[in-house]
XYZ file of C-alpha atoms in Angstrom:
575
model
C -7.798 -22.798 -25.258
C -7.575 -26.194 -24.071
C -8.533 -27.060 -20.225
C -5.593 -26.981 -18.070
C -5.332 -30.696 -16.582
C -6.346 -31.453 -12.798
C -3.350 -31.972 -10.691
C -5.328 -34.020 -8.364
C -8.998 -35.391 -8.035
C -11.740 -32.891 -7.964
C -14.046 -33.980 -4.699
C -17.930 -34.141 -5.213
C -18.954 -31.015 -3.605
C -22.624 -29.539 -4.134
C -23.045 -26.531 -5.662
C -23.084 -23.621 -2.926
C -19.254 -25.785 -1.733
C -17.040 -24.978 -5.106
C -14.684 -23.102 -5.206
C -14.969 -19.790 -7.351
C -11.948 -20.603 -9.528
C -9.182 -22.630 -9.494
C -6.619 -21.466 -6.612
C -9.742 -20.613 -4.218
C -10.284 -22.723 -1.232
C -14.049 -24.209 -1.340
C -16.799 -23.339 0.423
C -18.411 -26.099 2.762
C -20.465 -25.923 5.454
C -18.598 -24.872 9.023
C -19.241 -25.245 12.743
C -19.570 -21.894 14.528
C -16.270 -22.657 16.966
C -14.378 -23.551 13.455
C -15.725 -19.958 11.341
C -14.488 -17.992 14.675
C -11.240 -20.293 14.684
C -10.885 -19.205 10.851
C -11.266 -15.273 11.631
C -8.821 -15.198 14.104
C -6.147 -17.082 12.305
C -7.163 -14.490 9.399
C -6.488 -11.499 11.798
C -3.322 -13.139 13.113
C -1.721 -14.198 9.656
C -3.138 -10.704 7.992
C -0.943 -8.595 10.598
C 1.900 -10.595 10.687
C 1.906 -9.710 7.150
C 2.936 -6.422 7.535
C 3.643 -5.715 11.138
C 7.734 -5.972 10.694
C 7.886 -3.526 8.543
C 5.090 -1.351 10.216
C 7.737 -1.844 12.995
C 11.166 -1.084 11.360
C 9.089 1.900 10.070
C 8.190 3.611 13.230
C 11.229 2.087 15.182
C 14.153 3.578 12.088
C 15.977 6.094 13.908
C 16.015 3.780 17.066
C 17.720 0.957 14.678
C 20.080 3.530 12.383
C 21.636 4.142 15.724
C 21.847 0.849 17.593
C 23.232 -0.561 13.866
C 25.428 2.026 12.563
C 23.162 3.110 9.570
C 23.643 6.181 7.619
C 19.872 7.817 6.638
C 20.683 5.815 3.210
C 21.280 2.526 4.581
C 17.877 2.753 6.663
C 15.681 3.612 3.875
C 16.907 0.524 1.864
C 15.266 -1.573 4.599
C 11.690 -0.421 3.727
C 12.856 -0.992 0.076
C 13.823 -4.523 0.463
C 10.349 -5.213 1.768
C 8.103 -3.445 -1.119
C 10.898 -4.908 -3.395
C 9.983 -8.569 -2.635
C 6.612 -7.991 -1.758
C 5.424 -6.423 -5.361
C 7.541 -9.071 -7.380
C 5.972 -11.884 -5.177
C 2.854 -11.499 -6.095
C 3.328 -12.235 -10.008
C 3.597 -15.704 -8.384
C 1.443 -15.382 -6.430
C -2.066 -16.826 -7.913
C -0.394 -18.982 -9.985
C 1.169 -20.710 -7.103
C -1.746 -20.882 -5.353
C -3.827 -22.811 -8.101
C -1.495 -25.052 -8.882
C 0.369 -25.917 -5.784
C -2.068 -24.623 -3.322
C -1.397 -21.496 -0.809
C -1.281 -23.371 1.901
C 2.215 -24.513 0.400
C 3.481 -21.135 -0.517
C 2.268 -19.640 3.057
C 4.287 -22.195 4.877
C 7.260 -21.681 2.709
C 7.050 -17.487 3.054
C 6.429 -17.878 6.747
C 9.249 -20.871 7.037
C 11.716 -18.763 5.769
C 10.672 -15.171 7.495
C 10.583 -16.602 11.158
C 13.754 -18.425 10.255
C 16.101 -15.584 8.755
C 14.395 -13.154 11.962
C 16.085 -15.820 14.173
C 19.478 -15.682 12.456
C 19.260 -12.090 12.627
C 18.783 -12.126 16.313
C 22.248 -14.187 16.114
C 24.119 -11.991 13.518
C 22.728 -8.540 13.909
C 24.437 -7.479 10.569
C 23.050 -4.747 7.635
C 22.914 -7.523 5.313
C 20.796 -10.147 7.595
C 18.393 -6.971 8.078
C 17.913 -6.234 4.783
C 17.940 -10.555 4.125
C 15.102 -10.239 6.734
C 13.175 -7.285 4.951
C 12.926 -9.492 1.915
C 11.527 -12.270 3.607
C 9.302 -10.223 4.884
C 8.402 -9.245 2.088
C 7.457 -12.395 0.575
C 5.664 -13.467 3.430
C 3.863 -10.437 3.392
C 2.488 -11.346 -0.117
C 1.349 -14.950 0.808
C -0.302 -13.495 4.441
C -2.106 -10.739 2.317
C -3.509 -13.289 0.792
C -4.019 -15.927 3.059
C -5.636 -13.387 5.264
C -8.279 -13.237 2.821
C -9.225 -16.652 2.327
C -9.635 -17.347 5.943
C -11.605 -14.631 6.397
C -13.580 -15.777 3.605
C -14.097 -18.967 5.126
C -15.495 -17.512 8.625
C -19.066 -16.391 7.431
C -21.156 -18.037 4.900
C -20.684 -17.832 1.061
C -23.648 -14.860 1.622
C -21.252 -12.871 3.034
C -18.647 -12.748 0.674
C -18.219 -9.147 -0.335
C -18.428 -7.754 3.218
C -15.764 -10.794 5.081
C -13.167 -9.568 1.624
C -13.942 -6.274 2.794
C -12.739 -7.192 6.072
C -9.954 -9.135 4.582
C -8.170 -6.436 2.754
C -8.475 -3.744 5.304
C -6.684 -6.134 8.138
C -3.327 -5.598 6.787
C -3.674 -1.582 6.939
C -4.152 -2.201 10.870
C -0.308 -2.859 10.721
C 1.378 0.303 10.591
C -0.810 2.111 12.970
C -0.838 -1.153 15.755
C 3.112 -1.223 15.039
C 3.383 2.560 16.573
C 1.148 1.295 19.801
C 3.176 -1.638 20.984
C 6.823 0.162 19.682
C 7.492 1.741 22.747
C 6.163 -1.378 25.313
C 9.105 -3.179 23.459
C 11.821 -0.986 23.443
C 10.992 -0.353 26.844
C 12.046 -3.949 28.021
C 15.466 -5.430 28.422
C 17.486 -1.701 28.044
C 15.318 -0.955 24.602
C 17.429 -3.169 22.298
C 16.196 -3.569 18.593
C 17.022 -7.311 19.355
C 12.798 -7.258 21.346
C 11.748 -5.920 18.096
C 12.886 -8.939 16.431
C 11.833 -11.378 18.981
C 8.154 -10.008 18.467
C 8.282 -9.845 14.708
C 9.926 -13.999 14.799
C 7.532 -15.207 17.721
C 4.148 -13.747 15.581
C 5.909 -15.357 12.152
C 5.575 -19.262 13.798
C 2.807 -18.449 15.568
C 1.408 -17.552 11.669
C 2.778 -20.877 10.727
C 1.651 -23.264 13.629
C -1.973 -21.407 12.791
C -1.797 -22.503 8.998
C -0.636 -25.913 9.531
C -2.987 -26.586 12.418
C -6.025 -24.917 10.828
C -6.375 -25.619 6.994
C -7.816 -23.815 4.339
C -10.353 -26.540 2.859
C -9.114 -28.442 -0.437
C -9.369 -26.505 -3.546
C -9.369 -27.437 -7.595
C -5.529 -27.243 -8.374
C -4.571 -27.071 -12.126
C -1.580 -27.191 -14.306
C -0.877 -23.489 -15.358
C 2.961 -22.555 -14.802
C 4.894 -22.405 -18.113
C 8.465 -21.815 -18.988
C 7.489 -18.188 -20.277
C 6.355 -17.326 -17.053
C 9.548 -17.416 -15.193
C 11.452 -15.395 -18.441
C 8.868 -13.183 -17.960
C 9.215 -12.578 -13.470
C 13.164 -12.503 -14.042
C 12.395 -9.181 -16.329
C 9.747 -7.587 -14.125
C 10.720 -8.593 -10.843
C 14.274 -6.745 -10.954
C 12.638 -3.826 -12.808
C 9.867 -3.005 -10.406
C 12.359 -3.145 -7.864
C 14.790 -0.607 -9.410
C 11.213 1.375 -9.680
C 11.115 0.642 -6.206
C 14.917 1.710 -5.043
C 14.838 5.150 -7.406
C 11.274 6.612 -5.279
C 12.897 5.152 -1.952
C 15.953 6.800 -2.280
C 15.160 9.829 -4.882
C 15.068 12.623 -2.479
C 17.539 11.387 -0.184
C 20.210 11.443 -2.672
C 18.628 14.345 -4.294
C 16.736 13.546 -7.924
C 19.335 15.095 -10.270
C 22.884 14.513 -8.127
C 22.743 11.151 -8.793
C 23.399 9.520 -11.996
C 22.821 5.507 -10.806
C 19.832 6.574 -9.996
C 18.812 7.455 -14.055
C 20.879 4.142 -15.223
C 18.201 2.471 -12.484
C 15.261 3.817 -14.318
C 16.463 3.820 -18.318
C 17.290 -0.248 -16.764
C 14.004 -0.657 -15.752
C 12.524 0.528 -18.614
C 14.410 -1.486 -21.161
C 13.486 -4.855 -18.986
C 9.672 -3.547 -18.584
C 9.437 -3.141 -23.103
C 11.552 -6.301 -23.264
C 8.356 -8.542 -20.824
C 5.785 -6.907 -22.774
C 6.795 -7.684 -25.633
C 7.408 -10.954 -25.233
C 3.767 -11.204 -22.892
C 1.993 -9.369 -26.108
C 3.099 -11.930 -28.156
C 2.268 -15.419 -25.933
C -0.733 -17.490 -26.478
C -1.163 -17.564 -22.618
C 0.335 -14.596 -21.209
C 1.261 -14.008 -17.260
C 0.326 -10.314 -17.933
C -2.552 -9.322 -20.278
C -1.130 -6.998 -21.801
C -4.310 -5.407 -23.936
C -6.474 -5.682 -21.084
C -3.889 -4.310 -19.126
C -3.705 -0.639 -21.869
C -7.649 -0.102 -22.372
C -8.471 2.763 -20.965
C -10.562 1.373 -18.359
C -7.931 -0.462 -16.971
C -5.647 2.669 -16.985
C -8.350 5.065 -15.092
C -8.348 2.156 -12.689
C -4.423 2.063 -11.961
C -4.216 5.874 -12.029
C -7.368 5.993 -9.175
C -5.812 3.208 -7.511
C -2.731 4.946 -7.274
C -4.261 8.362 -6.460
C -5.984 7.307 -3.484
C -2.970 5.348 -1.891
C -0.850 8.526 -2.726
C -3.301 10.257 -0.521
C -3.052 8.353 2.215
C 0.866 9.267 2.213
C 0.023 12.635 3.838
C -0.283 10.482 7.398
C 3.223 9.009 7.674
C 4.741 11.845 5.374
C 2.657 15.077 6.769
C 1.326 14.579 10.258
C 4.319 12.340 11.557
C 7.119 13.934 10.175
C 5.780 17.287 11.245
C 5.823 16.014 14.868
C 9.167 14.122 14.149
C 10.367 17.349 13.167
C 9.204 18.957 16.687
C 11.294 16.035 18.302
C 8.071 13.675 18.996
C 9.210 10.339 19.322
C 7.304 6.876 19.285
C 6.591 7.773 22.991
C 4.552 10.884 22.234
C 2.975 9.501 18.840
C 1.521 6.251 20.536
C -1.910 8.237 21.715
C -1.917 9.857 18.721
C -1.684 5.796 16.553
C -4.262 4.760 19.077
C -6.503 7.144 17.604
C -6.176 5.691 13.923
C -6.152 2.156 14.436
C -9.397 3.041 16.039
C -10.303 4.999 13.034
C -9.347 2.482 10.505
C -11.406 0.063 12.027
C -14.256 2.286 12.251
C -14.040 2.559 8.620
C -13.527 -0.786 7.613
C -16.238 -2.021 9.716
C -18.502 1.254 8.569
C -17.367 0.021 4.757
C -17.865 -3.872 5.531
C -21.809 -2.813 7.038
C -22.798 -0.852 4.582
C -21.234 -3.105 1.825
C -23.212 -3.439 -1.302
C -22.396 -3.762 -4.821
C -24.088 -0.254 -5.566
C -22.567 1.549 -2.340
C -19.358 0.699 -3.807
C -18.605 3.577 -5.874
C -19.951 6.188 -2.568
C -17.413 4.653 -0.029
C -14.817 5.400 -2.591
C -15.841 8.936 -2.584
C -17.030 9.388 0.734
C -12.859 8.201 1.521
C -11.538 11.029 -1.141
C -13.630 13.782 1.058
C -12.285 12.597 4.174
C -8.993 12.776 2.772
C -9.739 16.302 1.580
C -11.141 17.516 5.356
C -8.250 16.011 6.554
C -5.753 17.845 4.667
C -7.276 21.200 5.211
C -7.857 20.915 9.071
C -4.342 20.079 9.343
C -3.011 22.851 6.758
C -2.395 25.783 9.560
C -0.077 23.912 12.018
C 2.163 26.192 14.233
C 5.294 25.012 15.821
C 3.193 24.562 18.846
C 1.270 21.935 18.029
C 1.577 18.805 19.584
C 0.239 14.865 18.602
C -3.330 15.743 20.160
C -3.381 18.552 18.295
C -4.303 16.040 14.847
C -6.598 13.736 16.339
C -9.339 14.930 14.836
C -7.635 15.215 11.374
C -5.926 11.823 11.559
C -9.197 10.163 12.848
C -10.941 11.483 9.732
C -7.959 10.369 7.168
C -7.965 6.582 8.795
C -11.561 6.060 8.197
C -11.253 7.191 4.382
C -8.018 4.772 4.519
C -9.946 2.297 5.878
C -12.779 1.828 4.130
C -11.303 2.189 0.049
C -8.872 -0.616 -0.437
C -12.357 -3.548 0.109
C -14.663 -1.532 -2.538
C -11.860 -0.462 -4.787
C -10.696 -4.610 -5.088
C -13.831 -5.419 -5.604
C -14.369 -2.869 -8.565
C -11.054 -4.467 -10.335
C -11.863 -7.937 -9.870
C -15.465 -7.305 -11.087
C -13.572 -6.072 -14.285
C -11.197 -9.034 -14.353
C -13.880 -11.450 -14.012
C -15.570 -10.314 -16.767
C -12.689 -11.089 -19.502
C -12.173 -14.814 -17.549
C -9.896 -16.302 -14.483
C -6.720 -15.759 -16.632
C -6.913 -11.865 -15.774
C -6.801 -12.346 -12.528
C -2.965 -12.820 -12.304
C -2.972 -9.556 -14.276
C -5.684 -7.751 -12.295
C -3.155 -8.661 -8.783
C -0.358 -7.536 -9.900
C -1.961 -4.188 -10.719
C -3.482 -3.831 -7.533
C -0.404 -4.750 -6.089
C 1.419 -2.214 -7.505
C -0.591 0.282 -7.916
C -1.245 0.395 -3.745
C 3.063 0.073 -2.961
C 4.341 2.681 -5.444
C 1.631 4.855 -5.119
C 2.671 5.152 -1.400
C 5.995 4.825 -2.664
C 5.103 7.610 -5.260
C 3.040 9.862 -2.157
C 6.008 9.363 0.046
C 8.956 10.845 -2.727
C 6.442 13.130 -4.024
C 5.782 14.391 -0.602
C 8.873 14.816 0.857
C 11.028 16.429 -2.320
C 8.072 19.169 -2.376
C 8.474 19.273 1.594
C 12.492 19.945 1.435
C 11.713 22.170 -1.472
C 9.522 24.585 0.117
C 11.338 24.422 3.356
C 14.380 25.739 1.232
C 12.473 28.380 -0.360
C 10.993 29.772 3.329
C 14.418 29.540 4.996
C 15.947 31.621 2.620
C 12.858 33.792 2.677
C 13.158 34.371 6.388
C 16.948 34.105 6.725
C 16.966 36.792 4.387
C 14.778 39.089 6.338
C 17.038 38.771 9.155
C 18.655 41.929 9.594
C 20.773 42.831 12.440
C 20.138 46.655 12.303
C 16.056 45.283 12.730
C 15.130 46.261 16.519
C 13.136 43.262 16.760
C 16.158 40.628 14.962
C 18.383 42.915 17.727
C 16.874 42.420 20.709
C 15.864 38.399 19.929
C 19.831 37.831 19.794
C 20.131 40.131 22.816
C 17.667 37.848 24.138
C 19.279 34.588 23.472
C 22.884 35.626 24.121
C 21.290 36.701 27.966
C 19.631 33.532 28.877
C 23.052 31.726 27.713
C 25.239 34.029 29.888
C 24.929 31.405 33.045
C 26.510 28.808 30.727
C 28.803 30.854 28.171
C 31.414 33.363 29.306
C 32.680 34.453 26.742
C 30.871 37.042 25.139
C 31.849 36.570 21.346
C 30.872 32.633 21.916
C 27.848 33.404 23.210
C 26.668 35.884 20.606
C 27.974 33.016 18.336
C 25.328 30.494 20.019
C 22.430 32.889 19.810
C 22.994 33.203 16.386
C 22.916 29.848 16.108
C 19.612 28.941 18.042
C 18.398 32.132 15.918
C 19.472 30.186 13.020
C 17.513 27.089 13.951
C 14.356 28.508 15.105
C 14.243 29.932 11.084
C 14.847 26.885 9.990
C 12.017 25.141 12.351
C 9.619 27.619 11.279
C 10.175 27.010 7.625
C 9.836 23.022 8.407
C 6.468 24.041 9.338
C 5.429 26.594 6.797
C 6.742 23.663 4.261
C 4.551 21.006 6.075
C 1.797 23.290 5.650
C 2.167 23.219 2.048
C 2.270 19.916 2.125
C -0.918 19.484 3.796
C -2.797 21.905 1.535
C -1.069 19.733 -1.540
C -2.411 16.950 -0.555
C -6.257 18.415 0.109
C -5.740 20.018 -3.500
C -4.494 16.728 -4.940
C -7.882 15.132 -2.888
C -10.486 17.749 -4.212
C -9.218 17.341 -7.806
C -9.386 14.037 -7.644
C -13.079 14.018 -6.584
C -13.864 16.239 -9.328
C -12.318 14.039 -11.880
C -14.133 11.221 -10.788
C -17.535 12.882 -10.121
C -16.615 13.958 -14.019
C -16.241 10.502 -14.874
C -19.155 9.245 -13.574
C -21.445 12.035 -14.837
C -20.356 11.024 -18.657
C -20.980 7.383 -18.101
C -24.545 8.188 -16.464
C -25.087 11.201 -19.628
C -24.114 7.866 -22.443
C -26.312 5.081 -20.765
C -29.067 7.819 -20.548
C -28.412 8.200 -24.119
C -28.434 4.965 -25.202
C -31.500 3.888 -22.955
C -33.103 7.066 -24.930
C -32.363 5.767 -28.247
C -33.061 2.379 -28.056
C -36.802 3.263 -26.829
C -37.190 5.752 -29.550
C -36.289 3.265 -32.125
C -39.324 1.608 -33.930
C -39.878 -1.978 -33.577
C -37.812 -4.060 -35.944
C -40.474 -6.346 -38.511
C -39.675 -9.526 -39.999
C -37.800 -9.001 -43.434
C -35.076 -11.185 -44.890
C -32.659 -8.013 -43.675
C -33.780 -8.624 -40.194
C -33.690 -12.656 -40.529
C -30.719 -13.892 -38.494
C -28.228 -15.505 -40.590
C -27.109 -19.189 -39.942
C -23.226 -18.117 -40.159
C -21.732 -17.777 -36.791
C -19.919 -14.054 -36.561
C -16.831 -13.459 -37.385
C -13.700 -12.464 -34.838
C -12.576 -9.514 -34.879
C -9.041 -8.815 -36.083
C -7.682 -8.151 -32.019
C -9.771 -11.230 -30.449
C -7.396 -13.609 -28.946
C -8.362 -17.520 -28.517
């Protein structure tokens, strides 16, 4: 394959200042003032990233109500965001080596801080979810932005622990968005309008940092082609039906809804359609082979897997306490306590980072997730957000320190096929960490409203009035409402009916006991697949070592003379 062309001159840098591959910034030689000036504009740019949707996550019943949004309406706002935000980043690393990302940071964070301003103006369903999806996009150019600046704060020594660093930033998000929540809707009557003000104000504060502090000049080439637009107009729209289906799946109810099948059978004829035509290009977008070896496979199904795990915080622990009528007030202690933990694991991950600890973060994470699960896995109705501190603190250390060693596994892989795979190998990571939350979150919750159906009717159906005990509980309730009710028929109406929904709380929280144990299950046979895994490579290397040292020495005969022809391709190498 011919050398792409330089799009402009290549400086004369010394050998510890290049870049790593076209797209990268280089490395050269910074002041200390300038490396600490580089890690804060990484930590401000990285959170920006995804704080407005950490926010419109913990803050959606406050804006359903203040906007007149149906439970539907509100879940299509987290969808616009992972919409965007997956699809981006196809464009992502092309972008950045041949226009820069610089250029495509300032365009993403342009736009965002813009359309949050118009919102503030408008205040409509359609300039939130407009807003969503430029969050979105800038949350695909901060990801990565994030990471070269933090890259650029430590010397080239320090690589793998600062992209350790880099990747876990944009976790601290969700968890910091549930801390400051309530100090905003506190101020000015609690209006989702100081929500917006934050989420704009951090956006150009994100773009005055990136145009006042560069990224240092990098080797841009020539390597869009026409194919690789044909080829985002098919995947971008059919990821996001992906998308839209697990966002709104068990809200509409999996089988109620036919659009939602025409979504998928959609999605899959555009998905054939781009592989096809990617299987087929001399310089594909998407490597398609590399992409369906089996290595490549175990790593999208792990990748998933562990982000699917992490689901059982926002899906188990805070709808639980949602369910109890915990609101961003009560949870804020409880957030505290795993932004700490996240950065406790990221900076336990970043410490201890070395190419052969990799593997044991990964499964030192899994275990916490497992612990976590199974502290958590006998809640009563009783407990209360300091009742999973312990269990929480343990899950945001394992969710803290994965996401640096697990990138570092795939790009290891991608490296080793050539910089072209890299487009590939972000992608998959991409989407492999938002639909396996996605995934976690749908799985989650259908299995949650399924079980809590099966234990209502279980305990609904054990409620017999001739029972002494069902007898004197309405007795009971129809007495402490006789202040309020007169009439005695009402009143035995409305102890029924707070009998009614005490079953039904107590079923919530047999059901989010299930989930819990699911998700400890789901952890332990995970680890055992992977401890599998790793005991059959180990078994074959220990093999082949065996065999190659039992083997006698090879003499000198013309069958062991090396031939002057160069080898022959195989029939599936590519150019």
């Amino acid at each position: 394959m011919a050398t792409s062309p330089y799009l402009k001159p290549v400086p004369d840098w010394q050998e510890h200042e290049k870049p790593s591959m076209p797209g990268s910034p280089s490395m050269p030689w910074h002041p200390p003032w300038r490396r600490v000036a580089y890690a804060f504009v990484a930590i401000l740019v990285g959170i920006t990233g995804a704080l407005g949707n950490g926010l419109v996550t913990a803050n959606l019943p406050v804006l359903q109500g203040q906007l007149g949004l149906t439970p539907s309406e509100g879940a299509w706002l987290s969808a616009a965001y992972v919409m965007v935000n997956v699809t981006a980043n196809l464009l992502v690393f092309k972008c950045r080596q041949q226009f820069g990302m610089r250029w495509f940071a300032e365009i993403g964070l342009g736009v965002y801080a813009v359309l949050t301003l118009l919102h503030l103006a408008v205040g409509t369903f359609e300039t939130t979810l407009a807003v969503r999806a430029a969050s979105g996009l800038a949350g695909a150019a901060c990801s990565t932005l994030c990471l070269l600046y933090m890259l650029q704060s430590m010397p080239r020594t320090h690589t793998g622990k600062m992209l350790v660093i880099g990747v876990g930033i944009g976790q601290l998000a969700a968890p910091l968005a549930w801390v400051v929540s309530p100090a905003l809707l506190n101020q000015g009557g609690g209006s989702w309008h100081n929500l917006y003000l934050f989420e704009a104000g951090l956006a150009l504060c994100s773009f005055a940092a990136v145009v006042m502090l560069k990224l240092p000049p990098g080797i841009q080439i020539k390597v869009f082609e026409r194919a690789d637009f044909l080829t985002f107009a098919l995947v971008a729209p059919a990821v996001a039906m992906v998308c839209a289906v697990l966002v709104q799946g068990y809200l509409h109810w999996w089988f109620d809804t036919p659009w939602l099948a025409w979504l998928l059978i959609a999605a899959l004829l555009l998905l054939v359609i781009a592989v096809f035509i990617e299987h087929h290009r001399a310089n594909p977008l998407i490597q398609t082979r590399w992409f369906f070896n089996g290595a490549t496979v175990r790593f999208v199904i792990g990748g998933m897997i562990l982000r699917f795990l992490t689901a059982e915080q926002s899906v188990g622990a805070v709808s639980f306490l949602r369910a109890q009528g915990m609101g961003p007030d009560q949870l804020q202690p409880l957030f505290a306590v795993v932004l700490v933990g996240m950065i406790v694991g990221m900076l336990a991950c970043s410490l201890t980072f070395t190419p052969r600890t990799m593997v044991p973060q990964i499964l030192l994470s899994i275990v916490l997730f497992a612990i976590a699960g199974l502290l958590d896995h006998h809640r009563t109705s009783l407990d209360r957000p300091q009742d999973f501190y312990v269990s929480q603190f343990l899950l945001s250390i394992g969710a803290g320190m994965f996401m640096g060693p697990l990138m570092l596994i795939g790009i290891g892989q991608a490296l080793k096929n050539g910089p072209a795979y890299m487009v590939t190998f972000s992608v998959m990571f991409s989407i492999t960490q938002t639909l396996g939350g996605l995934v976690g979150s749908a799985v989650l919750n259908t299995y949650q409203l399924y079980r809590e159906h099966e234990f209502s009717a279980s305990i609904v159906a054990g409620l017999d009035r001739t029972d002494p005990q069902v007898a004197m509980r309405m007795a009971q309730q129809s007495a402490a409402l006789s202040g309020v009710i007169g009439d005695p028929v009402l009143r035995s109406a409305q102890g029924t009916a707070q009998l009614a929904a005490a079953a039904r709380r107590e079923s919530n929280v047999r059901a989010y006991n299930d989930v819990f144990m699911f998700s400890a299950v789901t952890a332990i046979g995970f680890l055992i697949w992977l401890l599998a895994l790793l005991g059959r490579t180990a078994l074959r290397d220990r093999l082949t070592r065996h065999h190659a040292a039992a083997e006698p020495p090879v003499s000198a005969s013309p069958a062991a003379i090396p031939s002057p022809l160069p080898a022959l391709p195989s029939p599936t190498a590519r150019p």
